[in-house]
Coordinates of C-alpha atoms in Angstrom, one line a residue:
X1410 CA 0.0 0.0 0.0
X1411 CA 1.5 3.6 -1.0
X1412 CA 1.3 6.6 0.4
X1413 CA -1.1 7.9 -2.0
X1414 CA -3.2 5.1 -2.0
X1415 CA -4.0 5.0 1.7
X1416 CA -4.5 9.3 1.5
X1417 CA -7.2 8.1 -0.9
X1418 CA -8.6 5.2 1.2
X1419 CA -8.6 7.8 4.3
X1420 CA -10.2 10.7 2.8
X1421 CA -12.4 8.1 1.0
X1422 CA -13.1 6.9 5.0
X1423 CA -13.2 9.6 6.4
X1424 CA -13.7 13.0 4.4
X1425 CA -10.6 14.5 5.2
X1426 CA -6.6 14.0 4.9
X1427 CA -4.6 12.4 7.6
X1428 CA -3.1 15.9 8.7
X1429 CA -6.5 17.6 8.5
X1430 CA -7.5 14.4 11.1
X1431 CA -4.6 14.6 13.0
X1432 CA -5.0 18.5 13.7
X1433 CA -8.7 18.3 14.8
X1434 CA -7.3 15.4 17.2
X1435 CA -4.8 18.0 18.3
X1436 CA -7.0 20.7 18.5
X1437 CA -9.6 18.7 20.9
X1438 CA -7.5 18.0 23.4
X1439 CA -5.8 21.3 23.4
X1440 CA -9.1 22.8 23.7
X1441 CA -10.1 20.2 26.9
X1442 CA -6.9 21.5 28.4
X1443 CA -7.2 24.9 28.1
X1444 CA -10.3 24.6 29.6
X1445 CA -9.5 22.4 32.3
X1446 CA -7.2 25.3 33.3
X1447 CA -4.9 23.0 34.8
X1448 CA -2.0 23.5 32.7
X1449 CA -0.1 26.5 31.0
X1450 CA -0.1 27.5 27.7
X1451 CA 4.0 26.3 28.0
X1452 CA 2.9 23.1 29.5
X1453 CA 0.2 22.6 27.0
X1454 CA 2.2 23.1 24.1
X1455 CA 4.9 21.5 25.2
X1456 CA 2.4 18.2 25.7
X1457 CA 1.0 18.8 22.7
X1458 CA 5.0 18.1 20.9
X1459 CA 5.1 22.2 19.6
X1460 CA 8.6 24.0 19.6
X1461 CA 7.1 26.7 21.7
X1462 CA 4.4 28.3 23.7
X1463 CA 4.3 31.2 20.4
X1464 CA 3.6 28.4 17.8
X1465 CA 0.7 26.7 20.1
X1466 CA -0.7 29.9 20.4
X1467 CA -0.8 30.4 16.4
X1468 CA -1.7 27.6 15.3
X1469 CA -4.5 27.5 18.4
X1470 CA -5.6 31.0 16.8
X1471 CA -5.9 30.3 13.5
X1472 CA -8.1 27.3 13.8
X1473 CA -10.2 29.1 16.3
X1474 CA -10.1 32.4 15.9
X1475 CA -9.0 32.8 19.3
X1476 CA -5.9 32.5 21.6
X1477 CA -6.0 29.7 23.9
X1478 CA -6.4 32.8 26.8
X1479 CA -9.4 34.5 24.9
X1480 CA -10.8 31.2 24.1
X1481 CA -10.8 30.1 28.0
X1482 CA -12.4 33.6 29.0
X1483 CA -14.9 33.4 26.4
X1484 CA -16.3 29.6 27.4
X1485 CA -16.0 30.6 30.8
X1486 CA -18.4 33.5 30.3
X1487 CA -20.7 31.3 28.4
X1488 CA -20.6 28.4 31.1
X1489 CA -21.6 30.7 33.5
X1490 CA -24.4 32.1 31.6
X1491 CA -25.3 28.8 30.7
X1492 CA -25.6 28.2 34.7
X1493 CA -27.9 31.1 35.3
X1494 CA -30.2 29.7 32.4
X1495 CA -30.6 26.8 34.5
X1496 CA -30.7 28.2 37.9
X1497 CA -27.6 27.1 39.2

């Protein structure tokens, strides 16, 4: 089996190139960590195998259109709206 021939039988699969899979594996458990808040940015990128903490925070940003910091704040806000919704 080639190269080429299993990129076609994966985005035959699963609609999407290896990389393209492999960064929305990335980006899900960066995004679980950031908001778990347990970890740094540094620690997270360093978990994640980045070169640096600057890179992460690219490459976070351009996916989401947020930094890992603004990204926290912002589903911080929302998870405490969504708590007053429910009348917790």
């Amino acid at each position: 089996l080639s190269r080429v021939q299993l990129d076609r039988i994966f985005r035959k699969q699963l609609g999407m190139s290896p990389k393209e899979y492999l960064n929305r594996c990335i980006l899900l458990r960066a995004k679980d960590e950031v908001l778990a808040n347990r970890l740094t940015c540094s620690e997270i990128s360093e978990m994640l195998g980045f070169c640096s903490q600057s890179h992460f925070t690219r490459w976070f940003q351009k996916l989401t259109h947020n930094t890992p910091k603004a990204f926290r704040r912002i589903n911080l806000v929302l998870d405490e709206a969504n708590d007053v919704d429910q009348g917790h």
